[in-house]
PDB file of C-alpha atoms in Angstrom:
ATOM      1  CA  VAL A   1      -0.265   0.036   0.043  1.00 91.00           C
ATOM      2  CA  PHE A   2       1.018   3.348  -0.945  1.00 93.00           C
ATOM      3  CA  HIS A   3      -1.377   5.320   1.215  1.00 93.00           C
ATOM      4  CA  LYS A   4      -4.912   4.396   2.158  1.00 92.00           C
ATOM      5  CA  ASP A   5      -6.811   7.075  -0.205  1.00 89.00           C
ATOM      6  CA  LEU A   6      -3.995   6.723  -3.047  1.00 91.00           C
ATOM      7  CA  GLY A   7      -3.781   2.950  -3.848  1.00 90.00           C
ATOM      8  CA  MET A   8      -1.219   0.797  -3.962  1.00 94.00           C
ATOM      9  CA  VAL A   9       2.194   1.283  -5.342  1.00 95.00           C
ATOM     10  CA  SER A  10       1.716  -0.722  -8.602  1.00 96.00           C
ATOM     11  CA  GLU A  11      -0.939   1.864  -8.983  1.00 95.00           C
ATOM     12  CA  ARG A  12       1.412   4.981  -8.027  1.00 96.00           C
ATOM     13  CA  VAL A  13       4.153   3.252 -10.768  1.00 97.00           C
ATOM     14  CA  GLU A  14       0.818   3.317 -13.760  1.00 97.00           C
ATOM     15  CA  ARG A  15       0.334   6.973 -12.963  1.00 97.00           C
ATOM     16  CA  MET A  16       4.297   7.374 -13.269  1.00 98.00           C
ATOM     17  CA  LYS A  17       5.026   5.916 -16.565  1.00 98.00           C
ATOM     18  CA  LYS A  18       1.845   7.540 -18.111  1.00 98.00           C
ATOM     19  CA  LEU A  19       3.112  10.914 -16.156  1.00 98.00           C
ATOM     20  CA  ALA A  20       6.700  10.185 -17.472  1.00 98.00           C
ATOM     21  CA  ARG A  21       5.940   9.927 -20.621  1.00 98.00           C
ATOM     22  CA  TYR A  22       3.939  13.086 -21.201  1.00 98.00           C
ATOM     23  CA  LEU A  23       6.936  14.866 -19.745  1.00 98.00           C
ATOM     24  CA  SER A  24       9.184  13.345 -22.087  1.00 98.00           C
ATOM     25  CA  GLU A  25       7.722  15.635 -25.186  1.00 97.00           C
ATOM     26  CA  TYR A  26       9.128  18.575 -23.169  1.00 97.00           C
ATOM     27  CA  ILE A  27      12.606  17.386 -22.585  1.00 98.00           C
ATOM     28  CA  ASP A  28      14.962  17.620 -25.006  1.00 97.00           C
ATOM     29  CA  GLY A  29      16.607  14.783 -26.173  1.00 97.00           C
ATOM     30  CA  CYS A  30      14.501  12.232 -23.826  1.00 98.00           C
ATOM     31  CA  ASP A  31      12.991   9.184 -25.426  1.00 98.00           C
ATOM     32  CA  GLY A  32       9.324   8.430 -24.141  1.00 98.00           C
ATOM     33  CA  ASP A  33       9.771   4.835 -24.220  1.00 98.00           C
ATOM     34  CA  GLU A  34      12.838   5.083 -22.130  1.00 98.00           C
ATOM     35  CA  ALA A  35      10.776   7.190 -19.564  1.00 98.00           C
ATOM     36  CA  GLU A  36       8.316   4.898 -19.481  1.00 98.00           C
ATOM     37  CA  ARG A  37      10.193   1.938 -18.816  1.00 98.00           C
ATOM     38  CA  ALA A  38      12.341   3.533 -15.867  1.00 98.00           C
ATOM     39  CA  ALA A  39       8.911   4.709 -14.636  1.00 98.00           C
ATOM     40  CA  GLU A  40       7.713   1.256 -14.445  1.00 98.00           C
ATOM     41  CA  LEU A  41      10.875  -0.395 -12.911  1.00 98.00           C
ATOM     42  CA  ALA A  42      11.869   2.808 -10.523  1.00 98.00           C
ATOM     43  CA  LYS A  43       9.700   1.080  -7.167  1.00 97.00           C
ATOM     44  CA  CYS A  44      10.849  -2.363  -7.618  1.00 97.00           C
ATOM     45  CA  ASP A  45      13.484  -2.358  -5.451  1.00 97.00           C
ATOM     46  CA  LEU A  46      11.473  -1.669  -2.538  1.00 96.00           C
ATOM     47  CA  VAL A  47      10.164  -4.984  -2.456  1.00 96.00           C
ATOM     48  CA  SER A  48      14.096  -6.747  -2.013  1.00 97.00           C
ATOM     49  CA  GLY A  49      15.816  -7.777   0.847  1.00 97.00           C
ATOM     50  CA  MET A  50      18.353  -5.480   0.628  1.00 97.00           C
ATOM     51  CA  VAL A  51      16.364  -2.079   0.311  1.00 97.00           C
ATOM     52  CA  ASN A  52      14.113  -3.807   3.435  1.00 96.00           C
ATOM     53  CA  GLU A  53      17.279  -3.746   5.581  1.00 97.00           C
ATOM     54  CA  PHE A  54      19.044  -0.506   4.100  1.00 97.00           C
ATOM     55  CA  ALA A  55      16.002   1.825   3.252  1.00 95.00           C
ATOM     56  CA  SER A  56      18.707   4.279   2.280  1.00 95.00           C
ATOM     57  CA  LEU A  57      19.811   2.174  -0.536  1.00 97.00           C
ATOM     58  CA  GLN A  58      16.355   2.220  -2.381  1.00 97.00           C
ATOM     59  CA  GLY A  59      17.333   3.525  -6.076  1.00 97.00           C
ATOM     60  CA  THR A  60      21.122   2.594  -5.632  1.00 97.00           C
ATOM     61  CA  MET A  61      19.632  -0.910  -5.219  1.00 98.00           C
ATOM     62  CA  GLY A  62      17.048  -0.626  -8.296  1.00 98.00           C
ATOM     63  CA  ARG A  63      20.132   0.741 -10.379  1.00 98.00           C
ATOM     64  CA  TYR A  64      22.180  -2.485 -10.004  1.00 98.00           C
ATOM     65  CA  TYR A  65      19.278  -4.902 -10.524  1.00 98.00           C
ATOM     66  CA  ALA A  66      18.290  -3.021 -13.376  1.00 98.00           C
ATOM     67  CA  LYS A  67      21.769  -3.318 -15.128  1.00 98.00           C
ATOM     68  CA  ALA A  68      21.823  -6.832 -14.289  1.00 98.00           C
ATOM     69  CA  GLN A  69      18.861  -7.306 -16.443  1.00 97.00           C
ATOM     70  CA  GLY A  70      20.384  -5.743 -19.224  1.00 98.00           C
ATOM     71  CA  GLU A  71      18.179  -2.271 -19.406  1.00 98.00           C
ATOM     72  CA  SER A  72      19.854   0.700 -20.724  1.00 98.00           C
ATOM     73  CA  ASP A  73      21.996   3.261 -18.777  1.00 98.00           C
ATOM     74  CA  ALA A  74      19.436   5.651 -19.187  1.00 98.00           C
ATOM     75  CA  VAL A  75      16.765   3.669 -17.866  1.00 98.00           C
ATOM     76  CA  ALA A  76      19.221   2.229 -14.857  1.00 98.00           C
ATOM     77  CA  ASP A  77      20.270   5.962 -14.096  1.00 98.00           C
ATOM     78  CA  ALA A  78      16.954   7.410 -13.916  1.00 98.00           C
ATOM     79  CA  ILE A  79      15.997   4.381 -11.225  1.00 98.00           C
ATOM     80  CA  SER A  80      18.947   5.581  -9.233  1.00 98.00           C
ATOM     81  CA  GLU A  81      18.303   9.306  -9.481  1.00 98.00           C
ATOM     82  CA  HIS A  82      14.228   9.547  -9.118  1.00 97.00           C
ATOM     83  CA  TYR A  83      14.204  10.492  -5.591  1.00 97.00           C
ATOM     84  CA  ALA A  84      16.419  13.476  -6.446  1.00 96.00           C
ATOM     85  CA  PRO A  85      16.713  16.549  -5.429  1.00 96.00           C
ATOM     86  CA  ALA A  86      16.344  14.805  -1.651  1.00 89.00           C
ATOM     87  CA  GLY A  87      17.391  19.156  -0.259  1.00 85.00           C
ATOM     88  CA  PRO A  88      18.588  22.200  -1.298  1.00 84.00           C
ATOM     89  CA  ALA A  89      22.412  20.912  -1.571  1.00 87.00           C
ATOM     90  CA  ASP A  90      21.353  17.505  -3.290  1.00 93.00           C
ATOM     91  CA  ALA A  91      22.319  17.448  -7.066  1.00 95.00           C
ATOM     92  CA  CYS A  92      19.819  18.041  -9.255  1.00 97.00           C
ATOM     93  CA  PRO A  93      19.380  15.445 -12.315  1.00 97.00           C
ATOM     94  CA  SER A  94      20.500  16.575 -15.444  1.00 97.00           C
ATOM     95  CA  ALA A  95      20.234  13.532 -17.762  1.00 98.00           C
ATOM     96  CA  PRO A  96      17.031  13.603 -19.862  1.00 98.00           C
ATOM     97  CA  VAL A  97      14.978  10.283 -18.611  1.00 98.00           C
ATOM     98  CA  SER A  98      16.323  10.956 -14.925  1.00 98.00           C
ATOM     99  CA  VAL A  99      14.553  14.483 -15.092  1.00 98.00           C
ATOM    100  CA  ALA A 100      11.372  12.952 -16.756  1.00 98.00           C
ATOM    101  CA  VAL A 101      10.989  10.245 -13.685  1.00 98.00           C
ATOM    102  CA  ALA A 102      12.125  12.480 -11.050  1.00 98.00           C
ATOM    103  CA  LEU A 103       9.307  15.178 -12.135  1.00 98.00           C
ATOM    104  CA  ALA A 104       6.723  12.479 -12.425  1.00 98.00           C
ATOM    105  CA  GLU A 105       7.688  11.019  -8.872  1.00 98.00           C
ATOM    106  CA  LYS A 106       7.306  14.033  -7.492  1.00 98.00           C
ATOM    107  CA  LEU A 107       4.579  15.520  -9.381  1.00 97.00           C
ATOM    108  CA  ASP A 108       2.573  12.347  -8.401  1.00 96.00           C
ATOM    109  CA  THR A 109       3.289  12.954  -4.765  1.00 96.00           C
ATOM    110  CA  LEU A 110       1.990  16.350  -4.571  1.00 96.00           C
ATOM    111  CA  VAL A 111      -1.300  15.719  -6.891  1.00 94.00           C
ATOM    112  CA  GLY A 112      -2.142  12.674  -5.016  1.00 93.00           C
ATOM    113  CA  PHE A 113      -1.729  14.528  -1.577  1.00 94.00           C
ATOM    114  CA  PHE A 114      -3.169  17.879  -1.949  1.00 92.00           C
ATOM    115  CA  GLY A 115      -6.087  16.012  -3.734  1.00 90.00           C
ATOM    116  CA  ILE A 116      -6.916  14.509  -0.727  1.00 90.00           C
ATOM    117  CA  ASP A 117      -6.320  16.998   1.285  1.00 89.00           C
ATOM    118  CA  GLN A 118      -3.117  16.597   3.179  1.00 91.00           C
ATOM    119  CA  LYS A 119      -1.452  19.954   2.713  1.00 92.00           C
ATOM    120  CA  PRO A 120       1.331  21.086   4.521  1.00 93.00           C
ATOM    121  CA  THR A 121       0.139  23.136   7.702  1.00 89.00           C
ATOM    122  CA  GLY A 122       2.446  25.287   9.461  1.00 85.00           C
ATOM    123  CA  SER A 123       5.796  23.070  10.417  1.00 87.00           C
ATOM    124  CA  LYS A 124       4.199  19.919   9.810  1.00 92.00           C
ATOM    125  CA  ASP A 125       4.705  18.559   6.393  1.00 94.00           C
ATOM    126  CA  PRO A 126       4.564  14.675   7.100  1.00 93.00           C
ATOM    127  CA  PHE A 127       5.026  14.000   3.190  1.00 95.00           C
ATOM    128  CA  ALA A 128       7.631  16.464   2.832  1.00 94.00           C
ATOM    129  CA  LEU A 129       5.713  17.933   0.172  1.00 96.00           C
ATOM    130  CA  ARG A 130       7.485  21.521   0.255  1.00 94.00           C
ATOM    131  CA  ARG A 131      10.640  19.659  -0.521  1.00 94.00           C
ATOM    132  CA  SER A 132       9.027  17.867  -3.543  1.00 96.00           C
ATOM    133  CA  ALA A 133       8.129  21.183  -4.431  1.00 95.00           C
ATOM    134  CA  LEU A 134      11.244  22.668  -4.234  1.00 94.00           C
ATOM    135  CA  GLY A 135      12.373  19.773  -6.215  1.00 96.00           C
ATOM    136  CA  VAL A 136      10.409  20.135  -9.212  1.00 97.00           C
ATOM    137  CA  ILE A 137      11.116  23.820  -9.090  1.00 95.00           C
ATOM    138  CA  ARG A 138      14.875  22.925  -9.487  1.00 95.00           C
ATOM    139  CA  LEU A 139      14.151  20.016 -11.859  1.00 97.00           C
ATOM    140  CA  ILE A 140      12.156  22.589 -14.334  1.00 97.00           C
ATOM    141  CA  THR A 141      14.700  25.901 -13.939  1.00 95.00           C
ATOM    142  CA  GLU A 142      18.277  23.489 -13.597  1.00 96.00           C
ATOM    143  CA  ASN A 143      17.225  21.988 -17.075  1.00 97.00           C
ATOM    144  CA  GLY A 144      15.703  24.542 -18.760  1.00 96.00           C
ATOM    145  CA  VAL A 145      12.439  22.966 -19.372  1.00 97.00           C
ATOM    146  CA  ARG A 146       9.699  25.118 -20.970  1.00 97.00           C
ATOM    147  CA  ILE A 147       6.134  23.654 -19.568  1.00 96.00           C
ATOM    148  CA  SER A 148       2.809  25.234 -18.261  1.00 94.00           C
ATOM    149  CA  LEU A 149       3.028  24.276 -14.435  1.00 93.00           C
ATOM    150  CA  ALA A 150      -1.196  23.940 -14.710  1.00 90.00           C
ATOM    151  CA  GLU A 151      -1.261  22.271 -17.775  1.00 92.00           C
ATOM    152  CA  THR A 152       1.088  19.291 -16.081  1.00 94.00           C
ATOM    153  CA  PHE A 153      -0.747  19.265 -12.911  1.00 93.00           C
ATOM    154  CA  ASN A 154      -3.898  18.671 -15.095  1.00 90.00           C
ATOM    155  CA  ALA A 155      -1.889  15.688 -16.922  1.00 93.00           C
ATOM    156  CA  ALA A 156      -0.866  14.406 -13.957  1.00 93.00           C
ATOM    157  CA  THR A 157      -4.468  14.579 -12.099  1.00 91.00           C
ATOM    158  CA  ALA A 158      -5.735  13.385 -15.180  1.00 91.00           C
ATOM    159  CA  THR A 159      -3.911   9.934 -14.590  1.00 92.00           C
ATOM    160  CA  PHE A 160      -5.635   9.436 -11.318  1.00 88.00           C
ATOM    161  CA  GLU A 161      -8.352   6.772 -12.064  1.00 77.00           C
ATOM    162  CA  GLY A 162     -10.969   6.273  -9.085  1.00 65.00           C
ATOM    163  CA  ALA A 163      -9.670   9.138  -6.800  1.00 62.00           C
ATOM    164  CA  ASP A 164     -10.891  12.574  -6.605  1.00 65.00           C
ATOM    165  CA  VAL A 165      -8.124  14.728  -6.704  1.00 69.00           C
ATOM    166  CA  GLN A 166      -9.424  17.481  -9.248  1.00 68.00           C
ATOM    167  CA  SER A 167      -9.086  20.434  -7.010  1.00 71.00           C
ATOM    168  CA  ALA A 168      -5.738  19.991  -6.674  1.00 80.00           C
ATOM    169  CA  SER A 169      -4.261  22.161  -9.669  1.00 80.00           C
ATOM    170  CA  TYR A 170      -5.484  25.654  -8.119  1.00 81.00           C
ATOM    171  CA  ASP A 171      -4.210  24.946  -4.662  1.00 87.00           C
ATOM    172  CA  LEU A 172      -0.970  23.404  -5.866  1.00 92.00           C
ATOM    173  CA  LEU A 173      -0.140  26.751  -8.552  1.00 88.00           C
ATOM    174  CA  ALA A 174      -0.608  28.984  -5.372  1.00 87.00           C
ATOM    175  CA  PHE A 175       1.673  26.663  -2.955  1.00 92.00           C
ATOM    176  CA  PHE A 176       4.269  26.620  -5.676  1.00 91.00           C
ATOM    177  CA  GLY A 177       4.428  30.386  -5.820  1.00 86.00           C
ATOM    178  CA  ASP A 178       4.897  30.658  -1.997  1.00 87.00           C
ATOM    179  CA  ARG A 179       7.510  28.093  -2.565  1.00 89.00           C
ATOM    180  CA  LEU A 180       9.149  29.883  -5.490  1.00 87.00           C
ATOM    181  CA  LYS A 181       9.132  32.993  -3.135  1.00 85.00           C
ATOM    182  CA  VAL A 182      11.452  31.445  -0.513  1.00 84.00           C
ATOM    183  CA  GLN A 183      13.688  29.909  -3.096  1.00 84.00           C
ATOM    184  CA  GLN A 184      14.209  33.499  -4.606  1.00 85.00           C
ATOM    185  CA  ARG A 185      14.423  35.307  -1.518  1.00 84.00           C
ATOM    186  CA  ASP A 186      17.794  33.062  -0.543  1.00 84.00           C
ATOM    187  CA  LYS A 187      18.608  34.320  -3.867  1.00 85.00           C
ATOM    188  CA  GLY A 188      18.174  37.845  -2.795  1.00 89.00           C
ATOM    189  CA  VAL A 189      15.048  38.115  -5.138  1.00 87.00           C
ATOM    190  CA  ARG A 190      12.266  40.493  -3.755  1.00 86.00           C
ATOM    191  CA  HIS A 191       8.864  38.114  -3.128  1.00 80.00           C
ATOM    192  CA  ASP A 192       7.043  41.108  -4.217  1.00 85.00           C
ATOM    193  CA  LEU A 193       8.201  40.635  -7.778  1.00 84.00           C
ATOM    194  CA  VAL A 194       7.877  37.160  -7.682  1.00 78.00           C
ATOM    195  CA  ASP A 195       3.841  37.903  -6.912  1.00 79.00           C
ATOM    196  CA  ALA A 196       3.632  40.540  -9.757  1.00 83.00           C
ATOM    197  CA  VAL A 197       4.647  37.649 -12.137  1.00 79.00           C
ATOM    198  CA  PHE A 198       2.340  35.048 -10.659  1.00 74.00           C
ATOM    199  CA  ALA A 199      -0.499  37.389 -10.725  1.00 79.00           C
ATOM    200  CA  LYS A 200      -0.091  37.634 -14.351  1.00 81.00           C
ATOM    201  CA  GLY A 201      -0.817  34.190 -14.782  1.00 78.00           C
ATOM    202  CA  ASP A 202       2.505  33.314 -16.024  1.00 82.00           C
ATOM    203  CA  ASP A 203       3.380  29.486 -15.193  1.00 87.00           C
ATOM    204  CA  ASP A 204       6.492  28.931 -17.083  1.00 91.00           C
ATOM    205  CA  LEU A 205       9.127  28.742 -14.364  1.00 90.00           C
ATOM    206  CA  VAL A 206      12.059  29.181 -16.761  1.00 90.00           C
ATOM    207  CA  ARG A 207      10.550  32.344 -17.902  1.00 88.00           C
ATOM    208  CA  ILE A 208       9.544  33.090 -14.301  1.00 85.00           C
TER     209      ILE A 208
END
């Protein structure tokens, strides 16, 4: 079980596969088949004895297993990197397939938990949604991915069958605006400038 209101990990993987293929069209040099394959295998190592014993090896072991069964380097690397970036100091994936799967994983998390109204409150963020949002911002901006946030949220929402997450997109845009303000404030950009750009309805993070 991934979460009682969001179904099984297998259902999550099916959503990630669809979303990774969708995202591959916006990422230069990304092969849609490889992105979908990497998403399909990304969570397989969670049932291995190694990851059961050493949780910090999730992704790392997946890469070894994928290479052992003859998957391409791009697929194996994407499995290894799809949790990244885990924090502001963590390296951001730059290989096209890795970017697609890392984005798909984080967007599925965000749309799902916002959809079931498990948003962060104050200091409480049990599902690390702020970290996921900052990861999405970094993946998009550092790799120059030209994509509309609203359309991407809608694409992620469409992969949820049987779960009502339709209201997530609007709330997520506001949430991302706040996260962007935090990120840009650390770089010395005034928050009212970010507000002004968002107020015009622009949601292309690279342009913003």
